[in-house]
PDB file of C-alpha atoms in Angstrom:
ATOM      1  CA  UNK A   1      -5.627 112.119 -23.314  1.00  0.00           C
ATOM      2  CA  UNK A   2      -7.458 114.531 -25.629  1.00  0.00           C
ATOM      3  CA  UNK A   3     -11.086 115.323 -24.900  1.00  0.00           C
ATOM      4  CA  UNK A   4     -13.696 113.958 -27.281  1.00  0.00           C
ATOM      5  CA  UNK A   5     -15.394 116.534 -29.486  1.00  0.00           C
ATOM      6  CA  UNK A   6     -19.148 116.437 -29.706  1.00  0.00           C
ATOM      7  CA  UNK A   7     -20.826 116.646 -33.096  1.00  0.00           C
ATOM      8  CA  UNK A   8     -21.919 120.211 -32.309  1.00  0.00           C
ATOM      9  CA  UNK A   9     -18.318 121.175 -31.480  1.00  0.00           C
ATOM     10  CA  UNK A  10     -17.055 119.662 -34.708  1.00  0.00           C
ATOM     11  CA  UNK A  11     -19.697 121.540 -36.695  1.00  0.00           C
ATOM     12  CA  UNK A  12     -18.733 124.795 -34.958  1.00  0.00           C
ATOM     13  CA  UNK A  13     -15.049 124.233 -35.792  1.00  0.00           C
ATOM     14  CA  UNK A  14     -15.976 123.583 -39.440  1.00  0.00           C
ATOM     15  CA  UNK A  15     -18.026 126.795 -39.541  1.00  0.00           C
ATOM     16  CA  UNK A  16     -15.132 128.772 -38.035  1.00  0.00           C
ATOM     17  CA  UNK A  17     -12.725 127.319 -40.615  1.00  0.00           C
ATOM     18  CA  UNK A  18     -15.113 128.156 -43.442  1.00  0.00           C
ATOM     19  CA  UNK A  19     -15.515 131.731 -42.220  1.00  0.00           C
ATOM     20  CA  UNK A  20     -11.746 132.104 -41.882  1.00  0.00           C
ATOM     21  CA  UNK A  21     -11.230 130.773 -45.399  1.00  0.00           C
ATOM     22  CA  UNK A  22     -13.883 133.136 -46.762  1.00  0.00           C
ATOM     23  CA  UNK A  23     -12.153 136.108 -45.077  1.00  0.00           C
ATOM     24  CA  UNK A  24      -8.789 135.078 -46.543  1.00  0.00           C
ATOM     25  CA  UNK A  25     -10.293 134.658 -50.008  1.00  0.00           C
ATOM     26  CA  UNK A  26     -11.880 138.109 -49.803  1.00  0.00           C
ATOM     27  CA  UNK A  27      -8.593 139.602 -48.635  1.00  0.00           C
ATOM     28  CA  UNK A  28      -6.847 137.944 -51.562  1.00  0.00           C
ATOM     29  CA  UNK A  29      -9.448 139.178 -54.019  1.00  0.00           C
ATOM     30  CA  UNK A  30      -9.066 142.746 -52.755  1.00  0.00           C
ATOM     31  CA  UNK A  31      -5.255 142.763 -52.410  1.00  0.00           C
ATOM     32  CA  UNK A  32      -3.669 142.999 -55.852  1.00  0.00           C
ATOM     33  CA  UNK A  33      -0.220 144.140 -54.694  1.00  0.00           C
ATOM     34  CA  UNK A  34       1.083 141.758 -52.036  1.00  0.00           C
ATOM     35  CA  UNK A  35       3.260 139.065 -53.525  1.00  0.00           C
ATOM     36  CA  UNK A  36       2.585 135.573 -52.201  1.00  0.00           C
ATOM     37  CA  UNK A  37       5.351 133.006 -52.243  1.00  0.00           C
ATOM     38  CA  UNK A  38       5.133 129.253 -52.302  1.00  0.00           C
ATOM     39  CA  UNK A  39       7.930 126.748 -52.002  1.00  0.00           C
ATOM     40  CA  UNK A  40       8.557 123.583 -53.936  1.00  0.00           C
ATOM     41  CA  UNK A  41      10.749 120.577 -53.466  1.00  0.00           C
ATOM     42  CA  UNK A  42      12.226 119.047 -56.594  1.00  0.00           C
ATOM     43  CA  UNK A  43      13.033 115.375 -56.856  1.00  0.00           C
ATOM     44  CA  UNK A  44      14.799 114.045 -59.909  1.00  0.00           C
ATOM     45  CA  UNK A  45      15.927 110.691 -61.158  1.00  0.00           C
ATOM     46  CA  UNK A  46      19.395 109.327 -61.564  1.00  0.00           C
ATOM     47  CA  UNK A  47      18.803 109.349 -65.319  1.00  0.00           C
ATOM     48  CA  UNK A  48      18.041 113.085 -65.244  1.00  0.00           C
ATOM     49  CA  UNK A  49      21.261 113.712 -63.339  1.00  0.00           C
ATOM     50  CA  UNK A  50      23.219 111.656 -65.860  1.00  0.00           C
ATOM     51  CA  UNK A  51      21.996 113.730 -68.827  1.00  0.00           C
ATOM     52  CA  UNK A  52      21.987 117.136 -67.117  1.00  0.00           C
ATOM     53  CA  UNK A  53      25.368 118.790 -66.614  1.00  0.00           C
ATOM     54  CA  UNK A  54      24.251 120.795 -63.568  1.00  0.00           C
ATOM     55  CA  UNK A  55      20.809 119.832 -62.230  1.00  0.00           C
ATOM     56  CA  UNK A  56      20.663 122.634 -59.643  1.00  0.00           C
ATOM     57  CA  UNK A  57      21.390 125.305 -62.255  1.00  0.00           C
ATOM     58  CA  UNK A  58      18.748 123.773 -64.526  1.00  0.00           C
ATOM     59  CA  UNK A  59      16.166 123.808 -61.711  1.00  0.00           C
ATOM     60  CA  UNK A  60      17.079 127.388 -60.749  1.00  0.00           C
ATOM     61  CA  UNK A  61      16.617 128.424 -64.396  1.00  0.00           C
ATOM     62  CA  UNK A  62      13.179 126.821 -64.596  1.00  0.00           C
ATOM     63  CA  UNK A  63      12.146 128.567 -61.374  1.00  0.00           C
ATOM     64  CA  UNK A  64      13.470 131.910 -62.674  1.00  0.00           C
ATOM     65  CA  UNK A  65      11.510 131.483 -65.926  1.00  0.00           C
ATOM     66  CA  UNK A  66       8.376 130.567 -63.974  1.00  0.00           C
ATOM     67  CA  UNK A  67       8.704 133.657 -61.779  1.00  0.00           C
ATOM     68  CA  UNK A  68       9.313 135.845 -64.833  1.00  0.00           C
ATOM     69  CA  UNK A  69       6.136 134.435 -66.344  1.00  0.00           C
ATOM     70  CA  UNK A  70       4.253 135.437 -63.189  1.00  0.00           C
ATOM     71  CA  UNK A  71       5.744 138.950 -63.412  1.00  0.00           C
ATOM     72  CA  UNK A  72       4.902 139.266 -67.114  1.00  0.00           C
ATOM     73  CA  UNK A  73       1.335 138.161 -66.429  1.00  0.00           C
ATOM     74  CA  UNK A  74       0.900 140.495 -63.481  1.00  0.00           C
ATOM     75  CA  UNK A  75       0.297 137.585 -61.139  1.00  0.00           C
ATOM     76  CA  UNK A  76       1.470 138.497 -57.623  1.00  0.00           C
ATOM     77  CA  UNK A  77       2.935 135.124 -56.788  1.00  0.00           C
ATOM     78  CA  UNK A  78       6.457 133.691 -56.783  1.00  0.00           C
ATOM     79  CA  UNK A  79       7.906 130.236 -56.434  1.00  0.00           C
ATOM     80  CA  UNK A  80      10.971 129.407 -54.386  1.00  0.00           C
ATOM     81  CA  UNK A  81      13.017 126.240 -54.064  1.00  0.00           C
ATOM     82  CA  UNK A  82      12.661 124.809 -50.590  1.00  0.00           C
TER      83      UNK A  82
END
């Protein structure tokens, strides 16, 4: 059984989370070179599959174009299919 948190404990945890988030935001604002990566999952309909010769190639192409747009814009972020 997990111990109950008191209101003061909960407030302290919230303050710690806020401070951690502020530190990460500052680090991100200062760091213009590290490339961050996020992943996506793509779901598509049966109808999309029926009208798309190769759905995976199509999705890969869209991701490649998105990443090229990030590069062209100087945005240090990339997307990756999960």
